[in-house]
PDB file of C-alpha atoms in Angstrom:
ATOM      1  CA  UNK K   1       0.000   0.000   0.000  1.00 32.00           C
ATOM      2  CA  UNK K   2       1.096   3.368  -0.744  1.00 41.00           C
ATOM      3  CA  UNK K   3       1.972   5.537   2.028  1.00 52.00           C
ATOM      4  CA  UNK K   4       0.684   8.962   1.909  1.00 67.00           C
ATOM      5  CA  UNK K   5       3.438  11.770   2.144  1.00 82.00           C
ATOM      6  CA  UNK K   6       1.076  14.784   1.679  1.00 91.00           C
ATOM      7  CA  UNK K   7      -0.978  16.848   3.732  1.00 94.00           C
ATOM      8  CA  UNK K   8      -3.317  19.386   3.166  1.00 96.00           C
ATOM      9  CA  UNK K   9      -3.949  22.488   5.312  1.00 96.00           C
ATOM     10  CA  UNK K  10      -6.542  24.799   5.348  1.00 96.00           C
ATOM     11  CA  UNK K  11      -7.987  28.322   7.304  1.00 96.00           C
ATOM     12  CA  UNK K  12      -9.413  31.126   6.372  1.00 94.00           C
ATOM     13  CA  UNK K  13      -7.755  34.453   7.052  1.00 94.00           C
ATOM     14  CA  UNK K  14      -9.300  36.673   9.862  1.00 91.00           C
ATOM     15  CA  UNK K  15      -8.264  40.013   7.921  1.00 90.00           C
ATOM     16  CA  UNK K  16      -9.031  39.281   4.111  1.00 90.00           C
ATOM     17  CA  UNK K  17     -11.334  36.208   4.340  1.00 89.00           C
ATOM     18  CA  UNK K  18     -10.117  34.337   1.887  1.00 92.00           C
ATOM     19  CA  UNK K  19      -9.256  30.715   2.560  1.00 95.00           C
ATOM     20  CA  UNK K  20      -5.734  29.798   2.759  1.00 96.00           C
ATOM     21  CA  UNK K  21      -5.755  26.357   1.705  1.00 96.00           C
ATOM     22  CA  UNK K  22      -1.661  24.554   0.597  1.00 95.00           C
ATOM     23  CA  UNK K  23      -0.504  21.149  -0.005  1.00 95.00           C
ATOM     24  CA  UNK K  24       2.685  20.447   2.386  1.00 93.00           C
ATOM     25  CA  UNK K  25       4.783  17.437   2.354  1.00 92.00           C
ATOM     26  CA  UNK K  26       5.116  15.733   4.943  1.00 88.00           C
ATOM     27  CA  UNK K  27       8.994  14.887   5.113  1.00 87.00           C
ATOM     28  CA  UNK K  28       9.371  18.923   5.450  1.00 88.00           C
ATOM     29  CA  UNK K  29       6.827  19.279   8.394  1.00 88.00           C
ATOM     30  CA  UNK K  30       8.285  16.653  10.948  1.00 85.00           C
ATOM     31  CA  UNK K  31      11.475  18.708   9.783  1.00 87.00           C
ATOM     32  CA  UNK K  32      11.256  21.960  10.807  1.00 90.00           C
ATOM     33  CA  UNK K  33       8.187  24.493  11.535  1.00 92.00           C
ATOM     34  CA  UNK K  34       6.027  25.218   9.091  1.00 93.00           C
ATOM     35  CA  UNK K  35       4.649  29.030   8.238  1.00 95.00           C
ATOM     36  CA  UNK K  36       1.647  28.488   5.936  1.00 95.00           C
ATOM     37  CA  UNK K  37       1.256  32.606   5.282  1.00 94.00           C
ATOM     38  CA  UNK K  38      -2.294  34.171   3.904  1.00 95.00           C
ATOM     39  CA  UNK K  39      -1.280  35.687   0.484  1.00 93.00           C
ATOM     40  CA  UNK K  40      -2.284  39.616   1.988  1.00 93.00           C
ATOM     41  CA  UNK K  41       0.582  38.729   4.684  1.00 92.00           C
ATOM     42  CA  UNK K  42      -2.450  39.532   7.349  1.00 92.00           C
ATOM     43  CA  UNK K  43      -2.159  35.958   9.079  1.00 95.00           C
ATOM     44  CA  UNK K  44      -0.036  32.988   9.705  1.00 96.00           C
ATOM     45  CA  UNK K  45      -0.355  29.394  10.629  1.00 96.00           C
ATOM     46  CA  UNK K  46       2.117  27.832  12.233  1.00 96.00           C
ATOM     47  CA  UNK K  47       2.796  23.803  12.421  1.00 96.00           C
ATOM     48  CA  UNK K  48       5.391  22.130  14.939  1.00 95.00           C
ATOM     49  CA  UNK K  49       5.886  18.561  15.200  1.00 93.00           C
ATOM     50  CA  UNK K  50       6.710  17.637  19.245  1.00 90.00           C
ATOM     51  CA  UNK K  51       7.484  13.688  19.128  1.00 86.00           C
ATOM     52  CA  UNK K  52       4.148  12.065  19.605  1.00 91.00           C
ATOM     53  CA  UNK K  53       2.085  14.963  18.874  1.00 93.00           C
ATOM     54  CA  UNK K  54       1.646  17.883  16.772  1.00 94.00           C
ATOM     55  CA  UNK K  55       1.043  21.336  17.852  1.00 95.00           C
ATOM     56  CA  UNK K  56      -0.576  24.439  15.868  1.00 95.00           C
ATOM     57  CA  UNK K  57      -1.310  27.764  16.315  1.00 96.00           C
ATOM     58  CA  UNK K  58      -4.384  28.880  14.318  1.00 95.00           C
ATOM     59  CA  UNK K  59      -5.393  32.589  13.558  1.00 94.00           C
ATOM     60  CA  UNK K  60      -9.348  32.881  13.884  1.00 92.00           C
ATOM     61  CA  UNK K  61     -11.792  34.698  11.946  1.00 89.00           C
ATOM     62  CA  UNK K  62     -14.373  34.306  14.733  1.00 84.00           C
ATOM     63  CA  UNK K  63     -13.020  35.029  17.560  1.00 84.00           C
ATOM     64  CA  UNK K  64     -10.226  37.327  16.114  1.00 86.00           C
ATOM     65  CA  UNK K  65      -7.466  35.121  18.588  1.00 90.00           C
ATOM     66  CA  UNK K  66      -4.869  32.894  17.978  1.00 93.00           C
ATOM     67  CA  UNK K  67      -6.073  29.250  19.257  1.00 93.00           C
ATOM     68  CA  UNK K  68      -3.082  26.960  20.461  1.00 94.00           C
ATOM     69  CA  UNK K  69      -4.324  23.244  19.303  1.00 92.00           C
ATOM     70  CA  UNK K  70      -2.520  19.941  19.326  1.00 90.00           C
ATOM     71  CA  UNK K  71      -3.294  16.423  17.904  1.00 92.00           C
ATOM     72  CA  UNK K  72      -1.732  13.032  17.582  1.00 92.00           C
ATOM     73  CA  UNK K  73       1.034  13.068  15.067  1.00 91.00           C
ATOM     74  CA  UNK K  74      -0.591   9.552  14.432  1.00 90.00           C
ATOM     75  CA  UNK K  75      -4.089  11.550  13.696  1.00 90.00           C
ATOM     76  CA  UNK K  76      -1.791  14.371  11.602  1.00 92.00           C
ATOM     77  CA  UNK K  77      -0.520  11.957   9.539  1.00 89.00           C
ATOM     78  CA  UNK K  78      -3.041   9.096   8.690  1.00 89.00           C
ATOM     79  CA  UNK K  79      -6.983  11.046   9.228  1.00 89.00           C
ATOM     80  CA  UNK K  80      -8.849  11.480   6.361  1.00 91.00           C
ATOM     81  CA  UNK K  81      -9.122  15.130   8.035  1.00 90.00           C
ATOM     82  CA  UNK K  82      -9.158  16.699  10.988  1.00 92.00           C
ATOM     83  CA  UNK K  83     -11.380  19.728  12.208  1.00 91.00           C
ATOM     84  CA  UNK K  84     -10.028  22.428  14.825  1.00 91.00           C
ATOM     85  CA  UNK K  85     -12.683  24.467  16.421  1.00 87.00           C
ATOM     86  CA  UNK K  86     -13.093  27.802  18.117  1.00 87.00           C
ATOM     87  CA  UNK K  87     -14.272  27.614  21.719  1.00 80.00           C
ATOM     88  CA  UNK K  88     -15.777  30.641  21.592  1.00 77.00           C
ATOM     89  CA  UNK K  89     -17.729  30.680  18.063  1.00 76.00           C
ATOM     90  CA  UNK K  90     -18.444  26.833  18.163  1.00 78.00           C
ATOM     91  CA  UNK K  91     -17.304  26.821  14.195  1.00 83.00           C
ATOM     92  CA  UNK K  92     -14.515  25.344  12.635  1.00 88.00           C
ATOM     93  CA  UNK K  93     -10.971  27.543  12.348  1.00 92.00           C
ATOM     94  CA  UNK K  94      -8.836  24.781  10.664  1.00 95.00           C
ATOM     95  CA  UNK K  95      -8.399  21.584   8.888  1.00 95.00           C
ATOM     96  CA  UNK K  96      -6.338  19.082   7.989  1.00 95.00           C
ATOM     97  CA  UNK K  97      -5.926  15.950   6.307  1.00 94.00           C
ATOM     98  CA  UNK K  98      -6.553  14.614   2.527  1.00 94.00           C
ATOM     99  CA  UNK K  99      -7.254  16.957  -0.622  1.00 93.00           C
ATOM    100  CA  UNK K 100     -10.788  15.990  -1.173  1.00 94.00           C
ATOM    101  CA  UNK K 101     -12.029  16.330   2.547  1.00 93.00           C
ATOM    102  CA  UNK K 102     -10.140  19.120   3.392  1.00 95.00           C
ATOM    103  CA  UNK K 103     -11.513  21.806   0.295  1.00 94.00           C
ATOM    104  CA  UNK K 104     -14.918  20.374   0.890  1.00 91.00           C
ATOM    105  CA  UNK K 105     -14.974  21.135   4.491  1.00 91.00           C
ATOM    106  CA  UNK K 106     -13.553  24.567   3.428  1.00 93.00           C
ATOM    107  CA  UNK K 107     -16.172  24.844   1.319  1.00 91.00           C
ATOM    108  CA  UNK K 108     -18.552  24.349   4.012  1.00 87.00           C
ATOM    109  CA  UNK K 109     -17.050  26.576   6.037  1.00 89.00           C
ATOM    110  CA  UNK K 110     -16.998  29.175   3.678  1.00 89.00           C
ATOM    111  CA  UNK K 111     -20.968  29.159   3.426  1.00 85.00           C
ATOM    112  CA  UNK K 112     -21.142  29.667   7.090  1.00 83.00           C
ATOM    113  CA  UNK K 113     -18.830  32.280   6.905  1.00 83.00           C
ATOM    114  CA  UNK K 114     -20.747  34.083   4.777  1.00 80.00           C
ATOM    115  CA  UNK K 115     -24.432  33.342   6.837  1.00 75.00           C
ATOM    116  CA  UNK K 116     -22.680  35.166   9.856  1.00 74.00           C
ATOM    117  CA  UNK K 117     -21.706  38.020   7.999  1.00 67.00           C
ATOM    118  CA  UNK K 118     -24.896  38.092   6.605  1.00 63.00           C
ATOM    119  CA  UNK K 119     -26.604  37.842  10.161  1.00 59.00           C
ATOM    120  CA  UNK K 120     -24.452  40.328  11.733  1.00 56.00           C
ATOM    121  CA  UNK K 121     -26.550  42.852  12.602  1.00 50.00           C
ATOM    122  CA  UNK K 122     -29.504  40.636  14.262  1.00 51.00           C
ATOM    123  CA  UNK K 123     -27.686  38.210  15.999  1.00 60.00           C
ATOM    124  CA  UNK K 124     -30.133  35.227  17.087  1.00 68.00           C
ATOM    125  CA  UNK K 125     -29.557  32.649  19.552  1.00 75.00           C
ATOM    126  CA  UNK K 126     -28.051  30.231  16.716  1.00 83.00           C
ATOM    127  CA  UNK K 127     -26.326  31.043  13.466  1.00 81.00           C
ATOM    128  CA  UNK K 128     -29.433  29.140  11.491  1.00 84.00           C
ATOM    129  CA  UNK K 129     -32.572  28.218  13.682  1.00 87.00           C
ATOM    130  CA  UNK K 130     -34.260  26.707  10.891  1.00 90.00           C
ATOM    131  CA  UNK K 131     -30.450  24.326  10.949  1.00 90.00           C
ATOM    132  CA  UNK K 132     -30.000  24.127  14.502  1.00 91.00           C
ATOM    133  CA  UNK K 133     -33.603  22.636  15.080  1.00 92.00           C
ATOM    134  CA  UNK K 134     -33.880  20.109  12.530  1.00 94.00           C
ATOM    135  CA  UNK K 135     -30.003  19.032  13.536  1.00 94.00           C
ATOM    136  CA  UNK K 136     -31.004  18.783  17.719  1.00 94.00           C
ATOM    137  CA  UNK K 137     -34.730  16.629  15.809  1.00 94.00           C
ATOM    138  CA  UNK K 138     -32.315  14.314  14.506  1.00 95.00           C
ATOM    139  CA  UNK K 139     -29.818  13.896  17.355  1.00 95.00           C
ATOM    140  CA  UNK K 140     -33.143  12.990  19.706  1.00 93.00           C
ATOM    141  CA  UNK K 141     -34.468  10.693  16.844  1.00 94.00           C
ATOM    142  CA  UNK K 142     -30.502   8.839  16.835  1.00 94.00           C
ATOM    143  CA  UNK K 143     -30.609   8.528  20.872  1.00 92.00           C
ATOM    144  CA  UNK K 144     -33.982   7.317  21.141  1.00 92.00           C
ATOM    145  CA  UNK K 145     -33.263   4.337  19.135  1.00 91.00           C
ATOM    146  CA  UNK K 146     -29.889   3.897  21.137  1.00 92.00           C
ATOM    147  CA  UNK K 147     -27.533   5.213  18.376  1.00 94.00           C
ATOM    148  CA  UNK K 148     -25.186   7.606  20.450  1.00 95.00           C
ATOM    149  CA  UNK K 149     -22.466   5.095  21.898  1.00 93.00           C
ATOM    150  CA  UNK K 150     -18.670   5.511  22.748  1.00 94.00           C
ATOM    151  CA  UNK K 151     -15.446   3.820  22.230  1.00 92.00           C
ATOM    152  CA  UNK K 152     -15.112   3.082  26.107  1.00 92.00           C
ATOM    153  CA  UNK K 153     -18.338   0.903  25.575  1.00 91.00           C
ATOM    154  CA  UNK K 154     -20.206   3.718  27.509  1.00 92.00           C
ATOM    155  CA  UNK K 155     -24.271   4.498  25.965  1.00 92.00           C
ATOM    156  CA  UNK K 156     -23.854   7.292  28.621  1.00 92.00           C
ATOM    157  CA  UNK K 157     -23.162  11.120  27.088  1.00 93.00           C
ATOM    158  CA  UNK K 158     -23.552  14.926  27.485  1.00 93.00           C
ATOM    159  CA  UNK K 159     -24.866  17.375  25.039  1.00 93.00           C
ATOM    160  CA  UNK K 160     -23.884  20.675  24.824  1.00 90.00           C
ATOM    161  CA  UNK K 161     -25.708  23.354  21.969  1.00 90.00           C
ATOM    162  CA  UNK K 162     -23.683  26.302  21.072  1.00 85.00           C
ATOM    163  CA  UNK K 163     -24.321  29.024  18.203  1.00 83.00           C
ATOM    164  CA  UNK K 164     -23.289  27.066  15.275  1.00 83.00           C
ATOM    165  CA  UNK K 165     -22.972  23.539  16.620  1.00 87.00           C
ATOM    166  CA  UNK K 166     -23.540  20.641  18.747  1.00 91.00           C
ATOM    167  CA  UNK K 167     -20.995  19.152  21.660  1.00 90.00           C
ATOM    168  CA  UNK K 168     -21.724  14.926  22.983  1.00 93.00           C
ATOM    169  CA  UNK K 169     -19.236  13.981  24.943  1.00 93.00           C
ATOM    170  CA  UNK K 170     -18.917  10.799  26.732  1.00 93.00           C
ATOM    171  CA  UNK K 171     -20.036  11.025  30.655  1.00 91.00           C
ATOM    172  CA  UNK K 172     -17.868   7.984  31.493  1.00 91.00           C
ATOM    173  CA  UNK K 173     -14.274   8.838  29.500  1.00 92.00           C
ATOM    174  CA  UNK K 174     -14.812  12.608  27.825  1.00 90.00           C
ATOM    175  CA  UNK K 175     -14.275  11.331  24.345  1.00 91.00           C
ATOM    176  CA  UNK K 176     -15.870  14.584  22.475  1.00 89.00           C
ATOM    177  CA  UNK K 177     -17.654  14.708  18.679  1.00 89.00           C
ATOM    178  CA  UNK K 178     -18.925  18.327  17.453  1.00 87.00           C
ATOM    179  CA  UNK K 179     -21.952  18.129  15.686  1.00 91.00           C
ATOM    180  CA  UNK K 180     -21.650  21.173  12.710  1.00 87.00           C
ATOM    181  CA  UNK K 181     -25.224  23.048  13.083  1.00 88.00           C
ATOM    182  CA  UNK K 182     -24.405  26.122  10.100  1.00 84.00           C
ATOM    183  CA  UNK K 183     -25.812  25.199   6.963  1.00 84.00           C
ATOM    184  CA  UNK K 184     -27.967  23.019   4.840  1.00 85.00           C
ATOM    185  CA  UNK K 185     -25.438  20.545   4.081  1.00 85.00           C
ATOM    186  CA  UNK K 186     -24.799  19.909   7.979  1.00 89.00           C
ATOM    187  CA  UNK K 187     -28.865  18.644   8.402  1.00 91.00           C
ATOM    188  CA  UNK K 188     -28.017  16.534   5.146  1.00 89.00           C
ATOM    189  CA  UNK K 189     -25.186  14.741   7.074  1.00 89.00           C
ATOM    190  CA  UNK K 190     -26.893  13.910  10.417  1.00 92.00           C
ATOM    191  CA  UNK K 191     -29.781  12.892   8.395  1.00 91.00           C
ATOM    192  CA  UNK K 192     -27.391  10.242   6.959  1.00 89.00           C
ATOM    193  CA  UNK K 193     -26.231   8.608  10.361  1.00 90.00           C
ATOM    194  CA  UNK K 194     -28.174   5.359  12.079  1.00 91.00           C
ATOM    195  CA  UNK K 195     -25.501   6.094  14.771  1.00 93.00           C
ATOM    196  CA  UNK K 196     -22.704   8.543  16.347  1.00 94.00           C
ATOM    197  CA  UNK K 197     -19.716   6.734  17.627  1.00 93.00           C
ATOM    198  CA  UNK K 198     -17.534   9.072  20.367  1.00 92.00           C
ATOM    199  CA  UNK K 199     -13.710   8.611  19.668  1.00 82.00           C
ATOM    200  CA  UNK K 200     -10.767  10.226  22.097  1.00 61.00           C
ATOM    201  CA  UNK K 201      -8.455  12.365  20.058  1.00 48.00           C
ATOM    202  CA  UNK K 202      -5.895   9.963  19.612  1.00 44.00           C
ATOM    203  CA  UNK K 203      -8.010   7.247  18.676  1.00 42.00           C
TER     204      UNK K 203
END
């Protein structure tokens, strides 16, 4: 089997708003630091490989902060991709993993993006009601038939709704899953799962 020795990285800048999306090989980020710059010079992302795990620091449209994130160099290297989220916004700030994932999770982004700017002014409880509802209908329809399960075996978990997005988390171990609650596409993709499995990060 062929080993992958790409990555693909992706954010979108808190000054222009563009998405910064580049293709990295791997062999030259377990090397040295990488500085994946926004093309208007307005933002940076930084990537450090620290033995077993990987640490980033990710500029933030949302929140207008830097967030400090780490992951499993195992989960770096071999995810299909990986979404960092801001704490504050509940919406994704980075990703990372294989071409195809990674610009269509962009892509998503970039529609939610442009909902909050578009709902600036009257700021509701949730970026989309009309999303948030149907996504919370189909999380109760998925635990009612016994769906929402964890790694650690537990059937026990904790919800948490924020503006843009839903947190489960498993009451016995703390694996965490965020639920995406912006746009159309994210009531497509619950609507698509019999069940939601809770993973730790470096599962």
């Amino acid at each position: 089997m062929l080993q992958e020795t790409k990555r693909f990285l992706s954010y979108i800048c808190p000054r222009c708003r563009q998405s910064v999306i580049v293709e990295k090989d791997l062999f030259a980020l377990a090397a040295a630091p990488a500085h994946i710059r926004c093309p208007c010079g307005g933002s940076e992302l930084r990537v450090d490989f620290m033995g077993a795990h990987v640490s980033m620091e990710v500029p933030c449209l949302f929140c207008g902060r830097t967030h400090g994130v780490r992951c499993s160099a195992n989960a770096f290297l071999h995810q299909k991709a990986l979404a960092f989220s801001c704490a504050a916004s509940g919406l994704d700030c980075c990703y990372v993993g294989e071409e195809g994932p990674v610009y269509a999770a962009t892509a998503r982004l970039e529609q939610a993006v442009d909902k909050l700017t578009e709902e600036e002014e009257g700021k509701g409880a949730f970026l989309d009601e009309i999303v948030m509802h149907e996504v919370l209908s189909e999380l109760r329809d998925i635990a009612k038939r016994g769906g929402i399960h964890c790694a650690c075996g537990s059937t026990r978990y904790n919800m948490k709704v924020n503006y843009s997005s839903v947190d489960l988390s498993c009451a016995r171990c703390g694996a965490q899953m965020r639920i995406p609650a912006a746009t159309a596409d994210d009531i497509d993709d619950i609507c698509c799962k019999d069940t939601i499995l809770l993973r730790g990060k470096d599962v």
